[in-house]
Amino acid sequence: MWIRFRKILLLVSITLVYVVADDFKEEIFIKPLPPTNLYVYFQFITQNEETSFEHSHLAPRSLGEIMSRYQVDELHLTLTEGQWRHNKWGYPILDASSGAELYAWFSPSVTDVDTHWRKLSATLSGLFCASLNFIDNFNTVTPQMAMWPMGAIKVNKNVTSQLRYATLPREIVCTENLTPWKKLLPCESSHGFAALLNSRMIHNTNYHSIGVHVRKICKVEDCSEINLEIKQTVALVYDLKIINSLDWSFRKLFGQGLPGPCPLSSSSKIYVDVSSNDTFPFKLNPLPDSVVLSQRGGSDTTLAIYNIIPTNHMINIGAEYGTKDKVLVTIPPPLTFNRYVLGYGKEFGGIVTEIKNNYWAPIDIVLLENAPWWLPIQLSSLRINGEAQSKLVKSLYYSPGRSRQKPYHLELLMRLPSKSTTTITIDFEFVFLKWQEYPPDANHGFYIGSALISANLPTARNYTSLPVTGSTMDSIINASKPWYPAIFRTNGAMVSLPTPDFSMPYNVICLACTVVALAFGPLHNICTKELVLKAVGSPISLRQKIMNLFKKKQD
Amino acid sequence: MGLMLKYVIAGLARYWLIHMDYWQIIANRVEIATPLNSWKRLIEGVYLYDNNINPYEGDSFHESPLMLIFFHFFMKKFPYILPLLFTIFDLITAHLLYKTSKSFATLFKNAQDKMKDEVNEDSKTMLLSNSRLDEAPDYVLSVYLFNPYSVLNCAGMTTTVIQNLLVAASLWSATSGHRILACAFIALATHQALYPVLLIVPIAILLADINKGCNKCSYIRTLLVFVLCWGFLIFISAFIMDGSYKYVYNTYGFILSVPDLKPNIGLFWYFFTEMFEHFRLLFVCAFQINALALYIVPLTLRFKREPVLLATVLIALSAIFRSYPCVGDVGFYLALLPMWKHLFTFMQQKFIVACAFIITSALGPTVWHLWIYSGSANANFFFGVTLSFATAQIFLITDLLFAYIKREFTLKNGTSRQIDGKPAKLVLR
């Protein structure tokens, strides 16, 4: 009797801890983007008490084990297809470079960061069925200024040395990545918002990005206790122009309605940005539960909020536009950028990064150029607005690359003057690879990853990211700050490296060796033999020669 | 007077080419600039060094630390003087070659006088008169000054200019009997490009011949001085790089392991582009042995009486077979050939070789443009051209050696090619 009571007591106490520790929330944020696009952003937040990861019932154990095994403090993985157009669409909640992007901070107790990093990427590669196992020292950099942790870290710790960053710009994202990603969710894809993530529909979008972000957040005010937050995100941009109607609904976007919230979630909310309703009116159907005005950093945002509660019918939220002949006007964001490759031929070229500051005050940015080893950049050719020594550069970090071992890594801390365009040019030389180093379809070209631009924006215009301390969408409401940190990825680029003839390794080996033998033979003769006179027979007449020729033919 | 005019014209031509608008194109040509010697890489290295970044950490700089601080000094203090400096260096090289061939003429005269008795009666006319011998230095000078290969090499401001200067200086010091100078210069050249290490053998023989006395002692002394100089340079370079020997990987390591496969006029680039990874090490070793060690012993044994010929042939062979050759190397050994003007009559492939040089020099840039810029040719075209260029050079060198042994045979046995009145021909046995 006593034993059973004790068991019950134990059970109750454990359950109590769980209720406090684990928490799952799901949210959707929808925003019409100029001119005719629609941004749909899903986020699934699982919070877990870090110490009891092994006993969690909501947080994915597979991910938790990776985190604890490789002593990862913070992890960001995104798999993206398409290009976010910052100058048209404004800024996304979380920016991602196209292809695969992975960065992580390891615990300060890790000394051999590179080994842990390689193991981490290999394990994640298995977990998400992505080619992350191709991440190695030759495509990994340690950003010195451009990145900072999003989670709680101990102050006065050098976290930069524990950071590793890598991108695989050629990675193609598809269903095989989405399915394991969905399996990490408590309700998987059977219930809740994840049921909308139908790969048939979402891989048809202009831009889609799935991500996993793990960080530490403070549980209490003084940060004496720490929780682990696992945030899974999906960002989609639909182009409504191609269906010839700006009206949207869940049925149109995802092929089905919303079956209801995930039963395990503590909150399931949908936010629709209806700020554009004033200039370009549309009607939401069904009507939102509440409408909130958020004033943040000089820009007003009106959010319509739906609180999804369990129902026995499909929920189909949609918008209907009254007039069809209008288009949304782009309000240029404070900072826009562009990147392209210069030059012709396959011998010398240059990479140009153009950064435009549209704001009336100077903006400080860090630009990280990360050139793969097969694109050797020359620091001596760095020009900012055509000048070798520019006053705009406040600090510079350069780590030269080494072939097949280390990428070229350049970081510039710059102050962009107000209302200006800054052009950063750096020259590179094309590298001739070994024939087995070319990927299949070598003439397709080689992808250069995005440059990173991290900035502290003075205004929240076009800014939708959550504040560092927040994890849910409601944290952006009235979240005015002196500045708004953001890390952007420029567009990538492609170069076409010169190729050898892949079909003739044997011929080349034979021909080159023949030439060597051409030298060896006579030199061997000269050194080992001596000249002598040898009698020759009487000279043959021309007629005889011709006769001999015919004789041979007859044989 | 005529001599002075030659220097002035050649100097002006070089200086003008460096200041021409097309200078960048010359300096970037694959035939002229290799990853090892290009001006662009030198600038990058100096820039990194100036910004307190170790240039040997990355893959962009392959010169020795001595060159690094030398050019760092000039680029910081007198950047405008550099074109002039390169021109003057090249003119000094030409002058040193002139001096070398002059002393060689004297050496040749003495040797000829000594062996006069062994010469066959009807070959006496083949002995060189003083006037013929005195012509050679003028030819050497003219060839070095006006050969397009050496002119373009200087105009491209490659560090091969310095290497040529060092090799020429060591040859001159050896022919005039300055042991320490010769060893110091050859150590400097070796420190820069490794392949001149071969020249220590002919130089040791030359010094032993000139400074009469115990031959073996002279060899050992030369070798000792060279090793000491070279070791000192390696140490001094490490001292410049704050005691780190990591630069060795970027200089000697780079030359030996051939990691950069950018096309040049040599044989390595396409061979190792197309090489199977499994056999890479084997063939790198085979090719480097071919360039560094294979011919030195047999050629030394065969031509130990002609150290200058040995030096010429070794310079030429290392220019053909080194991992990153450029036209500057070719121009340098071509300038040495007029010293052997008296052998030209015995050479059989002069015409073929001359045609091949002209054709490949014209075709190389053409097919390079077709491959890299218009995309209408592929790598095989340029490979074919480099292959035939190498073949032409090999024919030239082997022909020269054959000519030498034929002349040697003729001097000894007379000009007649008959055995007992019946026609006969020269064959190797």
CSV table of C-alpha atoms in Angstrom, one decimal, chain A residues 344-349 373 376-383 388-389 396-406 408 427-438 498-539, chain B residues 28-30 40-41 43-44 47-48 51 53-60 246 249-250 259-263 267 269-278 280 283 287 290 294-295 298-299 302-303 313 317 321 368-369 371-373 378-380 383 387 390-391 394-395 397-398 401-402 405-406 409 416-419 422-429:
chain,number,residue,atom,x,y,z
A,344,TYR,CA,34.5,37.9,-68.9
A,345,GLY,CA,36.5,34.8,-69.9
A,346,LYS,CA,37.6,32.2,-67.4
A,347,GLU,CA,40.9,33.7,-66.2
A,348,PHE,CA,40.2,36.7,-64.0
A,349,GLY,CA,37.0,38.1,-62.4
A,373,TRP,CA,39.0,27.9,-52.0
A,376,PRO,CA,41.0,32.8,-54.6
A,377,ILE,CA,40.3,36.5,-53.9
A,378,GLN,CA,43.1,39.0,-53.6
A,379,LEU,CA,42.9,41.3,-50.6
A,380,SER,CA,45.2,43.8,-52.4
A,381,SER,CA,42.5,44.2,-55.0
A,382,LEU,CA,39.8,45.2,-52.5
A,383,ARG,CA,38.2,48.4,-53.5
A,388,ALA,CA,41.9,51.2,-52.0
A,389,GLN,CA,42.0,52.9,-48.7
A,396,LEU,CA,39.0,44.5,-41.3
A,397,TYR,CA,39.6,40.8,-40.7
A,398,TYR,CA,41.0,38.6,-43.4
A,399,SER,CA,42.0,35.0,-43.4
A,400,PRO,CA,43.6,33.8,-46.6
A,401,GLY,CA,42.4,30.5,-48.0
A,402,ARG,CA,44.4,27.5,-48.9
A,403,SER,CA,43.5,25.2,-51.8
A,404,ARG,CA,41.4,22.2,-50.7
A,405,GLN,CA,41.8,23.2,-47.1
A,406,LYS,CA,40.4,26.5,-46.1
A,408,TYR,CA,38.9,32.8,-48.1
A,427,ASP,CA,39.1,40.4,-57.7
A,428,PHE,CA,39.6,36.7,-58.0
A,429,GLU,CA,41.4,34.3,-60.2
A,430,PHE,CA,39.9,31.2,-61.6
A,431,VAL,CA,41.3,28.0,-60.4
A,432,PHE,CA,41.9,25.0,-62.5
A,433,LEU,CA,40.7,21.9,-60.6
A,434,LYS,CA,41.7,18.3,-60.9
A,435,TRP,CA,39.4,16.5,-63.2
A,436,GLN,CA,37.9,14.4,-60.4
A,437,GLU,CA,37.1,17.5,-58.4
A,438,TYR,CA,34.5,18.8,-60.8
A,498,PRO,CA,37.4,26.3,-67.0
A,499,THR,CA,37.2,22.6,-67.5
A,500,PRO,CA,39.7,20.1,-68.8
A,501,ASP,CA,38.7,17.4,-71.3
A,502,PHE,CA,37.2,14.7,-69.0
A,503,SER,CA,37.4,12.0,-71.6
A,504,MET,CA,41.1,11.7,-72.1
A,505,PRO,CA,43.1,11.1,-68.9
A,506,TYR,CA,44.9,8.1,-70.5
A,507,ASN,CA,45.8,10.1,-73.6
A,508,VAL,CA,47.2,13.0,-71.6
A,509,ILE,CA,49.2,10.7,-69.4
A,510,CYS,CA,50.6,8.8,-72.4
A,511,LEU,CA,51.5,12.0,-74.3
A,512,ALA,CA,53.2,13.8,-71.5
A,513,CYS,CA,55.2,10.7,-70.6
A,514,THR,CA,56.2,10.4,-74.2
A,515,VAL,CA,57.7,13.8,-74.2
A,516,VAL,CA,59.6,13.0,-71.1
A,517,ALA,CA,60.8,9.8,-72.8
A,518,LEU,CA,61.9,11.9,-75.8
A,519,ALA,CA,64.4,13.6,-73.6
A,520,PHE,CA,65.3,10.5,-71.6
A,521,GLY,CA,66.1,8.4,-74.7
A,522,PRO,CA,68.7,10.6,-76.4
A,523,LEU,CA,70.2,11.7,-73.2
A,524,HIS,CA,70.6,8.1,-72.1
A,525,ASN,CA,72.2,7.3,-75.5
A,526,ILE,CA,74.6,10.3,-75.3
A,527,CYS,CA,75.7,9.4,-71.8
A,528,THR,CA,76.1,5.7,-72.2
A,529,LYS,CA,77.2,5.2,-75.8
A,530,GLU,CA,80.0,6.3,-78.0
A,531,LEU,CA,80.1,7.4,-81.6
A,532,VAL,CA,81.6,5.1,-84.1
A,533,LEU,CA,81.8,5.0,-87.9
A,534,LYS,CA,79.9,2.2,-89.5
A,535,ALA,CA,80.1,1.2,-93.1
A,536,VAL,CA,76.9,1.5,-95.1
A,537,GLY,CA,76.0,-0.3,-98.3
A,538,SER,CA,76.0,1.3,-101.7
A,539,PRO,CA,73.4,4.0,-102.0
B,28,ASN,CA,49.0,38.3,-66.5
B,29,ARG,CA,49.8,36.1,-69.5
B,30,VAL,CA,50.0,32.4,-68.5
B,40,LYS,CA,50.2,40.0,-58.9
B,41,ARG,CA,51.0,37.4,-56.3
B,43,ILE,CA,51.8,42.5,-54.6
B,44,GLU,CA,49.3,40.4,-52.7
B,47,TYR,CA,50.0,43.8,-49.1
B,48,LEU,CA,49.2,41.0,-46.6
B,51,ASN,CA,48.6,44.5,-43.0
B,53,ILE,CA,48.6,39.0,-42.0
B,54,ASN,CA,51.0,36.1,-42.5
B,55,PRO,CA,51.2,35.7,-46.3
B,56,TYR,CA,52.2,32.0,-45.9
B,57,GLU,CA,49.0,31.2,-44.0
B,58,GLY,CA,47.1,31.2,-47.3
B,59,ASP,CA,47.8,30.0,-50.8
B,60,SER,CA,48.4,33.4,-52.5
B,246,LYS,CA,55.9,27.4,-42.3
B,249,TYR,CA,55.5,24.6,-47.2
B,250,ASN,CA,54.5,27.6,-49.4
B,259,PRO,CA,49.0,21.9,-56.0
B,260,ASP,CA,48.1,24.8,-58.4
B,261,LEU,CA,47.2,23.5,-61.8
B,262,LYS,CA,47.0,26.8,-63.7
B,263,PRO,CA,48.2,26.2,-67.2
B,267,LEU,CA,54.3,19.6,-68.8
B,269,TRP,CA,49.6,21.2,-65.3
B,270,TYR,CA,47.5,19.1,-67.6
B,271,PHE,CA,49.3,15.9,-66.6
B,272,PHE,CA,48.3,16.4,-63.0
B,273,THR,CA,44.9,17.7,-63.9
B,274,GLU,CA,44.1,14.5,-65.6
B,275,MET,CA,46.0,12.3,-63.2
B,276,PHE,CA,44.2,9.6,-61.3
B,277,GLU,CA,44.3,10.5,-57.6
B,278,HIS,CA,45.7,7.1,-56.7
B,280,ARG,CA,49.3,11.2,-58.1
B,283,PHE,CA,54.0,10.6,-60.8
B,287,PHE,CA,58.4,14.0,-62.6
B,290,ASN,CA,63.2,13.7,-63.8
B,294,LEU,CA,67.8,12.0,-63.1
B,295,TYR,CA,70.2,13.6,-65.5
B,298,PRO,CA,75.2,10.8,-66.2
B,299,LEU,CA,75.6,14.2,-67.7
B,302,ARG,CA,79.9,12.5,-69.6
B,303,PHE,CA,80.7,16.2,-69.8
B,313,VAL,CA,72.2,21.8,-70.5
B,317,LEU,CA,66.5,20.8,-68.8
B,321,PHE,CA,60.9,20.0,-66.8
B,368,TRP,CA,44.5,30.0,-75.0
B,369,HIS,CA,42.1,32.8,-76.1
B,371,TRP,CA,39.7,28.1,-74.8
B,372,ILE,CA,39.3,30.6,-72.0
B,373,TYR,CA,37.7,33.6,-73.7
B,378,ASN,CA,39.2,23.2,-75.0
B,379,ALA,CA,42.2,22.4,-72.8
B,380,ASN,CA,43.6,19.8,-75.2
B,383,PHE,CA,48.1,21.2,-74.0
B,387,LEU,CA,53.6,19.7,-75.6
B,390,ALA,CA,58.5,21.2,-74.8
B,391,THR,CA,59.4,18.7,-77.6
B,394,ILE,CA,64.1,18.8,-75.9
B,395,PHE,CA,65.2,18.5,-79.6
B,397,ILE,CA,69.1,20.4,-76.2
B,398,THR,CA,69.7,16.8,-77.4
B,401,LEU,CA,74.7,17.5,-77.1
B,402,PHE,CA,74.8,15.3,-80.2
B,405,ILE,CA,80.0,14.7,-79.3
B,406,LYS,CA,80.1,14.7,-83.1
B,409,PHE,CA,84.7,12.7,-82.6
B,416,SER,CA,86.5,11.9,-93.3
B,417,ARG,CA,83.4,9.7,-93.1
B,418,GLN,CA,84.9,6.7,-94.8
B,419,ILE,CA,86.2,3.3,-93.7
B,422,LYS,CA,84.0,2.9,-98.4
B,423,PRO,CA,81.2,5.3,-97.3
B,424,ALA,CA,80.3,5.1,-93.6
B,425,LYS,CA,78.1,6.9,-91.2
B,426,LEU,CA,78.3,7.9,-87.6
B,427,VAL,CA,76.2,5.8,-85.3
B,428,LEU,CA,76.0,5.4,-81.5
B,429,ARG,CA,77.1,2.1,-80.1
